[in-house]
Amino acid sequence: MQHLHRLLEVENSELAQLLRFSLYGLEASLKKAQAELYDDPGAKICDEVLQEISHLLQPSTVAPLNNTKIIPPTNELKLTRLRDEFDADKELCLYLGNSPLQSQTDSDLWNEIQRKLLRIPEDVATYWRQHALNLAQDAGAIEDNSNLYQLPFNRDEIIYPGLSGSVNAKGLQLSPKELLNYEITHGQSSDMHLLASMVILLIKLIDIEPNLHHALKSVFSFDVVSLHSKPEQRNQYIEALSDRFQRIQKAEENAYPLLTLRAWIDIDEAIHSLIFVPPAERYSWWGKLQQESRRILKKVADKASNAGYDVRIRQLSGLYADICAFSKDDLQLDCGGTPGEVLSCLRVYARINQEDCLGRVIFRTLR
């Protein structure tokens, strides 16, 4: 137990994050099994195991060991000015909602701010990245493009830099080298290779981004669900995403245009159903990443049309009242965007050989 506790407290550790999610999953599984097997001879011991897991998942309240890094109080942060200016920016609230920064260390604060900037329009994000770096440098930190946490993808891109000097914080980078650690079928099309790397990347991003939610209807149809606070939903979403990817691989092998098109519509829905609250702006880093799937979907639809099929797809946007006839089982939020407008198109509308295949959206309530 002592070693589990120590691992959970390691900052910026992928292993610590994996352990935490595993413990959440184990806790949920044991509780479910315990409810069904209430007369099991191990039920009493199971209670004690659940208490130990719950204790592990609670923030530490005991005095730290001599070799444990002491987390300074918030008022001792070197990036206090950056935090205060970020929280006070009213324009950012339009895109991020009323969600003050939560980090208690400079390293976490740098990463929390940079990850939030991935959800807002690129021009606003560009300004804030430079401003954040200027304020960090005023506090004695140095931009460090060698201090990076690498994520697997099919292109090399520094998403945001790390820091060294008075603040030690990892940045974030997309790396094709990291992708070599995963089995991706050779000889497949460039679009399939991109899709495979995107699925791998999204699963990795789920591990490091606590603000991600999902709105995938086949997993949970009634609301937007946090993947961080509901680990069982996290696991089900990842399973659904992986399953849809496997189905599209089989459809590509069969080379039947309409089967392939329907499979692409399904995987595109899964990718766009990974969201924030409020949803990331379309021209943000996140929005552009997800649009890569939709760009390929349009190519697949054009291919089916060129093969002689009557195919039309439409990304639903604008006033909800204008597009609601082309969607069903839609979700609504009371934050982000403009009241009465679509916030995110989760599933495109498609008309395939005279058959209407309704889409699905999230829209902003008028209230």
mmCIF file of C-alpha atoms in Angstrom:
data_model
loop_
_atom_site.group_PDB
_atom_site.id
_atom_site.type_symbol
_atom_site.label_atom_id
_atom_site.label_comp_id
_atom_site.label_asym_id
_atom_site.label_seq_id
_atom_site.Cartn_x
_atom_site.Cartn_y
_atom_site.Cartn_z
ATOM 1 C CA MET A 1 0.000 0.000 0.000
ATOM 2 C CA GLN A 2 2.837 2.397 0.822
ATOM 3 C CA HIS A 3 4.358 2.031 -2.631
ATOM 4 C CA LEU A 4 0.995 2.456 -4.339
ATOM 5 C CA HIS A 5 0.472 5.679 -2.398
ATOM 6 C CA ARG A 6 3.923 6.980 -3.336
ATOM 7 C CA LEU A 7 3.396 6.219 -7.020
ATOM 8 C CA LEU A 8 0.024 8.015 -7.043
ATOM 9 C CA GLU A 9 1.695 11.181 -5.705
ATOM 10 C CA VAL A 10 4.325 11.393 -8.469
ATOM 11 C CA GLU A 11 3.632 14.502 -10.569
ATOM 12 C CA ASN A 12 3.380 14.310 -14.375
ATOM 13 C CA SER A 13 3.655 10.521 -14.250
ATOM 14 C CA GLU A 14 1.814 8.472 -16.854
ATOM 15 C CA LEU A 15 2.235 5.406 -14.626
ATOM 16 C CA ALA A 16 0.604 7.258 -11.719
ATOM 17 C CA GLN A 17 -2.291 8.255 -13.984
ATOM 18 C CA LEU A 18 -2.700 4.676 -15.208
ATOM 19 C CA LEU A 19 -2.701 3.386 -11.628
ATOM 20 C CA ARG A 20 -5.299 5.948 -10.573
ATOM 21 C CA PHE A 21 -7.677 5.039 -13.426
ATOM 22 C CA SER A 22 -7.127 1.328 -12.724
ATOM 23 C CA LEU A 23 -8.023 1.835 -9.065
ATOM 24 C CA TYR A 24 -11.179 3.728 -10.045
ATOM 25 C CA GLY A 25 -12.117 0.861 -12.353
ATOM 26 C CA LEU A 26 -11.345 -1.783 -9.706
ATOM 27 C CA GLU A 27 -13.388 0.132 -7.136
ATOM 28 C CA ALA A 28 -16.389 0.347 -9.478
ATOM 29 C CA SER A 29 -16.147 -3.354 -10.415
ATOM 30 C CA LEU A 30 -15.909 -4.503 -6.797
ATOM 31 C CA LYS A 31 -18.867 -2.370 -5.739
ATOM 32 C CA LYS A 32 -20.985 -3.748 -8.568
ATOM 33 C CA ALA A 33 -19.971 -7.338 -7.828
ATOM 34 C CA GLN A 34 -20.505 -6.845 -4.099
ATOM 35 C CA ALA A 35 -24.068 -5.663 -4.697
ATOM 36 C CA GLU A 36 -24.794 -8.806 -6.691
ATOM 37 C CA LEU A 37 -22.869 -11.222 -4.409
ATOM 38 C CA TYR A 38 -23.921 -9.863 -1.027
ATOM 39 C CA ASP A 39 -23.682 -13.328 0.633
ATOM 40 C CA ASP A 40 -20.209 -14.079 -0.741
ATOM 41 C CA PRO A 41 -17.783 -15.249 1.995
ATOM 42 C CA GLY A 42 -15.362 -12.546 0.902
ATOM 43 C CA ALA A 43 -17.863 -9.685 1.263
ATOM 44 C CA LYS A 44 -16.497 -8.451 4.602
ATOM 45 C CA ILE A 45 -12.905 -8.447 3.405
ATOM 46 C CA CYS A 46 -14.103 -6.725 0.221
ATOM 47 C CA ASP A 47 -15.401 -3.865 2.385
ATOM 48 C CA GLU A 48 -11.926 -3.439 3.828
ATOM 49 C CA VAL A 49 -10.356 -3.556 0.356
ATOM 50 C CA LEU A 50 -12.755 -0.842 -0.835
ATOM 51 C CA GLN A 51 -11.831 1.309 2.153
ATOM 52 C CA GLU A 52 -8.141 0.933 1.304
ATOM 53 C CA ILE A 53 -8.780 1.855 -2.336
ATOM 54 C CA SER A 54 -10.852 4.867 -1.267
ATOM 55 C CA HIS A 55 -8.029 5.972 1.048
ATOM 56 C CA LEU A 56 -5.515 5.661 -1.780
ATOM 57 C CA LEU A 57 -7.640 7.802 -4.092
ATOM 58 C CA GLN A 58 -8.090 10.575 -1.530
ATOM 59 C CA PRO A 59 -5.680 13.545 -1.645
ATOM 60 C CA SER A 60 -2.943 13.115 0.921
ATOM 61 C CA THR A 61 -3.569 14.945 4.204
ATOM 62 C CA VAL A 62 -0.616 13.627 6.190
ATOM 63 C CA ALA A 63 2.713 15.326 6.547
ATOM 64 C CA PRO A 64 5.000 14.407 3.634
ATOM 65 C CA LEU A 65 8.024 12.183 4.038
ATOM 66 C CA ASN A 66 11.462 13.765 3.926
ATOM 67 C CA ASN A 67 12.013 12.661 0.333
ATOM 68 C CA THR A 68 8.561 13.785 -0.849
ATOM 69 C CA LYS A 69 8.186 17.038 -2.770
ATOM 70 C CA ILE A 70 6.268 19.590 -0.705
ATOM 71 C CA ILE A 71 3.492 21.304 -2.641
ATOM 72 C CA PRO A 72 3.553 25.026 -1.825
ATOM 73 C CA PRO A 73 0.362 26.897 -0.946
ATOM 74 C CA THR A 74 -1.343 28.674 -3.816
ATOM 75 C CA ASN A 75 -0.088 32.100 -2.655
ATOM 76 C CA GLU A 76 3.510 30.915 -3.089
ATOM 77 C CA LEU A 77 3.112 30.043 -6.754
ATOM 78 C CA LYS A 78 5.608 31.754 -9.031
ATOM 79 C CA LEU A 79 2.961 31.920 -11.774
ATOM 80 C CA THR A 80 0.348 33.634 -9.586
ATOM 81 C CA ARG A 81 0.096 36.627 -11.910
ATOM 82 C CA LEU A 82 -0.475 34.354 -14.895
ATOM 83 C CA ARG A 83 -3.194 32.473 -13.014
ATOM 84 C CA ASP A 84 -4.968 35.650 -11.916
ATOM 85 C CA GLU A 85 -4.897 37.267 -15.377
ATOM 86 C CA PHE A 86 -6.107 34.071 -17.033
ATOM 87 C CA ASP A 87 -9.019 33.683 -14.620
ATOM 88 C CA ALA A 88 -9.980 37.363 -15.029
ATOM 89 C CA ASP A 89 -10.102 37.341 -18.844
ATOM 90 C CA LYS A 90 -13.759 37.652 -19.826
ATOM 91 C CA GLU A 91 -13.129 36.643 -23.446
ATOM 92 C CA LEU A 92 -11.713 33.309 -22.310
ATOM 93 C CA CYS A 93 -14.862 32.699 -20.272
ATOM 94 C CA LEU A 94 -16.892 32.847 -23.482
ATOM 95 C CA TYR A 95 -15.025 29.802 -24.776
ATOM 96 C CA LEU A 96 -14.164 27.955 -21.551
ATOM 97 C CA GLY A 97 -17.177 28.695 -19.372
ATOM 98 C CA ASN A 98 -16.959 29.692 -15.739
ATOM 99 C CA SER A 99 -14.195 27.302 -14.718
ATOM 100 C CA PRO A 100 -11.425 28.880 -12.586
ATOM 101 C CA LEU A 101 -8.008 27.248 -12.691
ATOM 102 C CA GLN A 102 -7.623 24.454 -10.132
ATOM 103 C CA SER A 103 -3.890 23.693 -10.118
ATOM 104 C CA GLN A 104 -1.908 23.998 -6.898
ATOM 105 C CA THR A 105 1.619 23.792 -8.349
ATOM 106 C CA ASP A 106 3.372 25.851 -11.015
ATOM 107 C CA SER A 107 3.956 22.783 -13.183
ATOM 108 C CA ASP A 108 0.303 21.768 -13.103
ATOM 109 C CA LEU A 109 -0.805 25.368 -13.632
ATOM 110 C CA TRP A 110 1.326 25.746 -16.762
ATOM 111 C CA ASN A 111 -0.119 22.553 -18.228
ATOM 112 C CA GLU A 112 -3.699 23.351 -17.229
ATOM 113 C CA ILE A 113 -3.543 26.764 -18.912
ATOM 114 C CA GLN A 114 -1.847 25.439 -22.049
ATOM 115 C CA ARG A 115 -4.390 22.622 -22.407
ATOM 116 C CA LYS A 116 -7.268 25.095 -22.050
ATOM 117 C CA LEU A 117 -5.748 27.183 -24.850
ATOM 118 C CA LEU A 118 -6.111 24.170 -27.153
ATOM 119 C CA ARG A 119 -9.897 24.625 -26.942
ATOM 120 C CA ILE A 120 -10.183 28.275 -28.015
ATOM 121 C CA PRO A 121 -9.822 29.992 -31.441
ATOM 122 C CA GLU A 122 -6.277 29.853 -32.745
ATOM 123 C CA ASP A 123 -5.770 33.626 -32.893
ATOM 124 C CA VAL A 124 -6.787 34.091 -29.245
ATOM 125 C CA ALA A 125 -4.707 31.059 -28.238
ATOM 126 C CA THR A 126 -1.637 32.424 -30.050
ATOM 127 C CA TYR A 127 -1.836 35.690 -28.113
ATOM 128 C CA TRP A 128 -2.252 33.905 -24.798
ATOM 129 C CA ARG A 129 0.586 31.451 -25.429
ATOM 130 C CA GLN A 130 3.001 34.336 -25.922
ATOM 131 C CA HIS A 131 1.573 36.286 -22.989
ATOM 132 C CA ALA A 132 1.811 33.228 -20.736
ATOM 133 C CA LEU A 133 5.417 32.701 -21.763
ATOM 134 C CA ASN A 134 6.240 36.368 -21.096
ATOM 135 C CA LEU A 135 4.751 36.183 -17.604
ATOM 136 C CA ALA A 136 6.564 32.906 -16.921
ATOM 137 C CA GLN A 137 9.854 34.499 -18.010
ATOM 138 C CA ASP A 138 9.166 37.458 -15.712
ATOM 139 C CA ALA A 139 8.959 34.890 -12.911
ATOM 140 C CA GLY A 140 12.374 33.470 -13.837
ATOM 141 C CA ALA A 141 11.270 30.558 -16.017
ATOM 142 C CA ILE A 142 12.779 29.708 -19.415
ATOM 143 C CA GLU A 143 11.052 28.252 -22.462
ATOM 144 C CA ASP A 144 12.333 24.690 -22.857
ATOM 145 C CA ASN A 145 11.473 22.693 -25.986
ATOM 146 C CA SER A 146 13.471 19.710 -24.762
ATOM 147 C CA ASN A 147 11.301 19.212 -21.662
ATOM 148 C CA LEU A 148 8.328 17.635 -23.428
ATOM 149 C CA TYR A 149 5.813 14.875 -22.814
ATOM 150 C CA GLN A 150 5.464 13.008 -26.100
ATOM 151 C CA LEU A 151 2.221 11.726 -27.560
ATOM 152 C CA PRO A 152 1.979 9.271 -30.480
ATOM 153 C CA PHE A 153 0.805 10.710 -33.791
ATOM 154 C CA ASN A 154 1.735 10.579 -37.469
ATOM 155 C CA ARG A 155 3.337 14.043 -37.505
ATOM 156 C CA ASP A 156 5.920 15.877 -35.417
ATOM 157 C CA GLU A 157 4.512 18.959 -33.664
ATOM 158 C CA ILE A 158 5.327 20.820 -30.460
ATOM 159 C CA ILE A 159 1.852 21.605 -29.142
ATOM 160 C CA TYR A 160 3.212 23.849 -26.384
ATOM 161 C CA PRO A 161 6.663 24.282 -24.790
ATOM 162 C CA GLY A 162 7.890 23.198 -21.400
ATOM 163 C CA LEU A 163 9.600 25.385 -18.824
ATOM 164 C CA SER A 164 12.859 25.188 -16.907
ATOM 165 C CA GLY A 165 14.616 27.582 -14.550
ATOM 166 C CA SER A 166 12.475 28.786 -11.661
ATOM 167 C CA VAL A 167 9.587 26.601 -12.899
ATOM 168 C CA ASN A 168 10.064 23.048 -14.133
ATOM 169 C CA ALA A 169 7.091 22.016 -16.291
ATOM 170 C CA LYS A 170 6.769 19.612 -19.179
ATOM 171 C CA GLY A 171 5.378 20.758 -22.502
ATOM 172 C CA LEU A 172 3.488 18.593 -24.975
ATOM 173 C CA GLN A 173 4.614 17.196 -28.323
ATOM 174 C CA LEU A 174 3.198 14.971 -31.052
ATOM 175 C CA SER A 175 5.806 12.425 -32.081
ATOM 176 C CA PRO A 176 5.872 9.848 -34.913
ATOM 177 C CA LYS A 177 8.583 8.002 -32.951
ATOM 178 C CA GLU A 178 6.113 7.325 -30.152
ATOM 179 C CA LEU A 179 3.752 5.855 -32.745
ATOM 180 C CA LEU A 180 6.327 3.128 -33.458
ATOM 181 C CA ASN A 181 5.424 1.587 -30.089
ATOM 182 C CA TYR A 182 1.989 0.673 -31.445
ATOM 183 C CA GLU A 183 1.011 -1.947 -33.984
ATOM 184 C CA ILE A 184 -0.360 -0.234 -37.077
ATOM 185 C CA THR A 185 -0.953 -2.339 -40.156
ATOM 186 C CA HIS A 186 1.551 -1.532 -42.880
ATOM 187 C CA GLY A 187 0.360 -1.013 -46.426
ATOM 188 C CA GLN A 188 -2.926 0.609 -45.468
ATOM 189 C CA SER A 189 -4.011 3.894 -47.049
ATOM 190 C CA SER A 190 -2.771 7.233 -45.775
ATOM 191 C CA ASP A 191 -6.283 8.027 -44.525
ATOM 192 C CA MET A 192 -6.456 4.784 -42.531
ATOM 193 C CA HIS A 193 -2.978 5.423 -41.138
ATOM 194 C CA LEU A 194 -4.093 8.895 -40.050
ATOM 195 C CA LEU A 195 -7.247 7.469 -38.474
ATOM 196 C CA ALA A 196 -5.280 4.801 -36.601
ATOM 197 C CA SER A 197 -2.867 7.376 -35.211
ATOM 198 C CA MET A 198 -5.785 9.658 -34.286
ATOM 199 C CA VAL A 199 -7.525 6.907 -32.305
ATOM 200 C CA ILE A 200 -4.286 6.147 -30.439
ATOM 201 C CA LEU A 201 -3.716 9.853 -29.765
ATOM 202 C CA LEU A 202 -7.244 10.432 -28.451
ATOM 203 C CA ILE A 203 -6.951 7.537 -26.015
ATOM 204 C CA LYS A 204 -3.651 8.954 -24.736
ATOM 205 C CA LEU A 205 -5.185 12.427 -24.411
ATOM 206 C CA ILE A 206 -7.997 10.967 -22.312
ATOM 207 C CA ASP A 207 -5.317 9.825 -19.857
ATOM 208 C CA ILE A 208 -3.843 13.307 -19.358
ATOM 209 C CA GLU A 209 -6.852 15.611 -19.790
ATOM 210 C CA PRO A 210 -9.213 15.520 -16.769
ATOM 211 C CA ASN A 211 -11.772 17.871 -18.376
ATOM 212 C CA LEU A 212 -12.740 15.582 -21.236
ATOM 213 C CA HIS A 213 -16.317 14.317 -21.517
ATOM 214 C CA HIS A 214 -18.104 12.099 -23.984
ATOM 215 C CA ALA A 215 -21.507 12.353 -25.665
ATOM 216 C CA LEU A 216 -21.480 9.078 -27.599
ATOM 217 C CA LYS A 217 -25.080 7.909 -27.866
ATOM 218 C CA SER A 218 -24.313 4.180 -27.987
ATOM 219 C CA VAL A 219 -22.553 4.450 -24.607
ATOM 220 C CA PHE A 220 -24.809 6.948 -22.819
ATOM 221 C CA SER A 221 -27.565 8.773 -24.664
ATOM 222 C CA PHE A 222 -29.043 11.157 -22.113
ATOM 223 C CA ASP A 223 -26.267 13.590 -21.220
ATOM 224 C CA VAL A 224 -22.675 14.662 -21.563
ATOM 225 C CA VAL A 225 -20.572 12.547 -19.180
ATOM 226 C CA SER A 226 -17.219 13.265 -17.543
ATOM 227 C CA LEU A 227 -14.569 10.644 -18.338
ATOM 228 C CA HIS A 228 -12.545 11.605 -15.267
ATOM 229 C CA SER A 229 -15.215 11.266 -12.591
ATOM 230 C CA LYS A 230 -16.911 8.275 -14.263
ATOM 231 C CA PRO A 231 -14.115 5.776 -15.044
ATOM 232 C CA GLU A 232 -16.634 3.143 -16.158
ATOM 233 C CA GLN A 233 -17.857 5.573 -18.834
ATOM 234 C CA ARG A 234 -14.249 6.226 -19.797
ATOM 235 C CA ASN A 235 -13.655 2.513 -20.349
ATOM 236 C CA GLN A 236 -16.904 2.063 -22.299
ATOM 237 C CA TYR A 237 -16.154 5.035 -24.531
ATOM 238 C CA ILE A 238 -12.653 3.744 -25.331
ATOM 239 C CA GLU A 239 -14.085 0.298 -26.086
ATOM 240 C CA ALA A 240 -16.683 1.822 -28.437
ATOM 241 C CA LEU A 241 -14.049 3.943 -30.190
ATOM 242 C CA SER A 242 -11.773 0.933 -30.649
ATOM 243 C CA ASP A 243 -14.656 -1.251 -31.845
ATOM 244 C CA ARG A 244 -15.681 1.291 -34.484
ATOM 245 C CA PHE A 245 -12.097 1.495 -35.679
ATOM 246 C CA GLN A 246 -11.970 -2.294 -36.089
ATOM 247 C CA ARG A 247 -15.241 -2.216 -38.020
ATOM 248 C CA ILE A 248 -13.906 0.397 -40.408
ATOM 249 C CA GLN A 249 -10.827 -1.729 -41.024
ATOM 250 C CA LYS A 250 -13.057 -4.617 -42.065
ATOM 251 C CA ALA A 251 -15.212 -2.333 -44.224
ATOM 252 C CA GLU A 252 -12.107 -1.010 -46.003
ATOM 253 C CA GLU A 253 -11.009 -4.591 -46.701
ATOM 254 C CA ASN A 254 -14.401 -5.434 -48.246
ATOM 255 C CA ALA A 255 -14.154 -2.316 -50.450
ATOM 256 C CA TYR A 256 -17.941 -1.870 -50.629
ATOM 257 C CA PRO A 257 -18.473 1.934 -50.872
ATOM 258 C CA LEU A 258 -21.691 2.244 -48.864
ATOM 259 C CA LEU A 259 -20.499 -0.110 -46.102
ATOM 260 C CA THR A 260 -17.297 1.898 -45.880
ATOM 261 C CA LEU A 261 -19.211 5.176 -45.810
ATOM 262 C CA ARG A 262 -21.472 4.063 -42.963
ATOM 263 C CA ALA A 263 -18.456 2.837 -40.991
ATOM 264 C CA TRP A 264 -16.731 6.218 -41.476
ATOM 265 C CA ILE A 265 -19.850 8.053 -40.292
ATOM 266 C CA ASP A 266 -19.801 5.918 -37.131
ATOM 267 C CA ILE A 267 -16.101 6.443 -36.338
ATOM 268 C CA ASP A 268 -16.413 10.163 -37.103
ATOM 269 C CA GLU A 269 -19.279 10.360 -34.611
ATOM 270 C CA ALA A 270 -17.169 8.643 -31.936
ATOM 271 C CA ILE A 271 -14.282 11.072 -32.522
ATOM 272 C CA HIS A 272 -16.510 14.166 -32.413
ATOM 273 C CA SER A 273 -18.323 12.856 -29.332
ATOM 274 C CA LEU A 274 -15.141 13.333 -27.295
ATOM 275 C CA ILE A 275 -15.812 16.847 -26.033
ATOM 276 C CA PHE A 276 -15.288 19.493 -23.395
ATOM 277 C CA VAL A 277 -17.962 21.517 -21.602
ATOM 278 C CA PRO A 278 -18.456 23.855 -23.340
ATOM 279 C CA PRO A 279 -17.258 22.151 -26.542
ATOM 280 C CA ALA A 280 -13.951 23.217 -28.083
ATOM 281 C CA GLU A 281 -14.262 25.965 -30.693
ATOM 282 C CA ARG A 282 -14.239 24.645 -34.261
ATOM 283 C CA TYR A 283 -11.084 26.564 -35.235
ATOM 284 C CA SER A 284 -9.151 25.619 -32.113
ATOM 285 C CA TRP A 285 -6.381 23.014 -31.975
ATOM 286 C CA TRP A 286 -8.896 20.421 -30.770
ATOM 287 C CA GLY A 287 -11.457 21.421 -33.372
ATOM 288 C CA LYS A 288 -8.941 21.152 -36.196
ATOM 289 C CA LEU A 289 -7.765 17.741 -34.972
ATOM 290 C CA GLN A 290 -11.295 16.349 -35.009
ATOM 291 C CA GLN A 291 -12.033 17.971 -38.361
ATOM 292 C CA GLU A 292 -9.345 15.761 -39.915
ATOM 293 C CA SER A 293 -11.745 12.855 -39.494
ATOM 294 C CA ARG A 294 -14.572 14.791 -41.107
ATOM 295 C CA ARG A 295 -12.346 15.805 -44.005
ATOM 296 C CA ILE A 296 -11.666 12.132 -44.744
ATOM 297 C CA LEU A 297 -15.382 11.350 -44.363
ATOM 298 C CA LYS A 298 -16.156 13.851 -47.114
ATOM 299 C CA LYS A 299 -13.629 12.117 -49.395
ATOM 300 C CA VAL A 300 -15.277 8.749 -48.687
ATOM 301 C CA ALA A 301 -18.710 10.214 -49.479
ATOM 302 C CA ASP A 302 -17.397 11.691 -52.740
ATOM 303 C CA LYS A 303 -15.924 8.301 -53.658
ATOM 304 C CA ALA A 304 -19.278 6.595 -53.111
ATOM 305 C CA SER A 305 -21.009 9.288 -55.153
ATOM 306 C CA ASN A 306 -18.516 8.846 -57.989
ATOM 307 C CA ALA A 307 -19.246 5.111 -57.896
ATOM 308 C CA GLY A 308 -22.856 5.899 -58.845
ATOM 309 C CA TYR A 309 -24.574 5.985 -55.454
ATOM 310 C CA ASP A 310 -26.868 8.815 -54.395
ATOM 311 C CA VAL A 311 -24.960 10.169 -51.404
ATOM 312 C CA ARG A 312 -25.043 13.485 -49.576
ATOM 313 C CA ILE A 313 -23.637 14.359 -46.166
ATOM 314 C CA ARG A 314 -24.046 17.574 -44.193
ATOM 315 C CA GLN A 315 -22.270 18.896 -41.135
ATOM 316 C CA LEU A 316 -24.990 20.505 -39.031
ATOM 317 C CA SER A 317 -24.285 24.025 -37.787
ATOM 318 C CA GLY A 318 -25.872 27.447 -37.302
ATOM 319 C CA LEU A 319 -29.275 28.031 -35.703
ATOM 320 C CA TYR A 320 -30.631 24.890 -34.078
ATOM 321 C CA ALA A 321 -34.150 25.742 -35.256
ATOM 322 C CA ASP A 322 -32.918 25.585 -38.862
ATOM 323 C CA ILE A 323 -31.321 22.134 -38.628
ATOM 324 C CA CYS A 324 -33.317 20.239 -35.984
ATOM 325 C CA ALA A 325 -35.301 18.435 -38.710
ATOM 326 C CA PHE A 326 -32.027 16.776 -39.778
ATOM 327 C CA SER A 327 -31.065 15.500 -36.314
ATOM 328 C CA LYS A 328 -32.438 13.522 -33.396
ATOM 329 C CA ASP A 329 -31.618 12.719 -29.751
ATOM 330 C CA ASP A 330 -29.788 16.021 -29.483
ATOM 331 C CA LEU A 331 -28.199 17.332 -26.295
ATOM 332 C CA GLN A 332 -28.317 20.830 -24.873
ATOM 333 C CA LEU A 333 -25.951 22.893 -22.723
ATOM 334 C CA ASP A 334 -26.434 26.224 -20.981
ATOM 335 C CA CYS A 335 -22.885 27.481 -21.580
ATOM 336 C CA GLY A 336 -20.624 28.310 -24.519
ATOM 337 C CA GLY A 337 -21.393 29.700 -27.956
ATOM 338 C CA THR A 338 -24.518 31.685 -28.801
ATOM 339 C CA PRO A 339 -27.949 30.832 -27.316
ATOM 340 C CA GLY A 340 -30.055 28.946 -29.845
ATOM 341 C CA GLU A 341 -27.113 27.837 -31.990
ATOM 342 C CA VAL A 342 -25.401 24.504 -32.534
ATOM 343 C CA LEU A 343 -22.299 24.098 -30.361
ATOM 344 C CA SER A 344 -21.023 20.873 -31.902
ATOM 345 C CA CYS A 345 -22.074 18.481 -34.657
ATOM 346 C CA LEU A 346 -21.564 15.048 -33.130
ATOM 347 C CA ARG A 347 -22.854 13.064 -36.099
ATOM 348 C CA VAL A 348 -23.350 14.300 -39.652
ATOM 349 C CA TYR A 349 -26.671 14.103 -41.467
ATOM 350 C CA ALA A 350 -26.491 11.743 -44.438
ATOM 351 C CA ARG A 351 -28.828 10.889 -47.291
ATOM 352 C CA ILE A 352 -27.850 7.556 -48.804
ATOM 353 C CA ASN A 353 -29.877 6.213 -51.747
ATOM 354 C CA GLN A 354 -33.017 8.129 -50.700
ATOM 355 C CA GLU A 355 -32.613 7.039 -47.054
ATOM 356 C CA ASP A 356 -32.369 9.821 -44.472
ATOM 357 C CA CYS A 357 -29.776 9.105 -41.768
ATOM 358 C CA LEU A 358 -30.302 11.774 -39.124
ATOM 359 C CA GLY A 359 -27.408 13.489 -37.437
ATOM 360 C CA ARG A 360 -26.906 14.525 -33.823
ATOM 361 C CA VAL A 361 -25.784 17.821 -32.266
ATOM 362 C CA ILE A 362 -25.204 19.673 -29.030
ATOM 363 C CA PHE A 363 -26.866 23.061 -28.953
ATOM 364 C CA ARG A 364 -26.970 26.042 -26.601
ATOM 365 C CA THR A 365 -30.258 26.604 -24.827
ATOM 366 C CA LEU A 366 -32.067 29.903 -25.323
ATOM 367 C CA ARG A 367 -32.241 30.498 -21.586
#
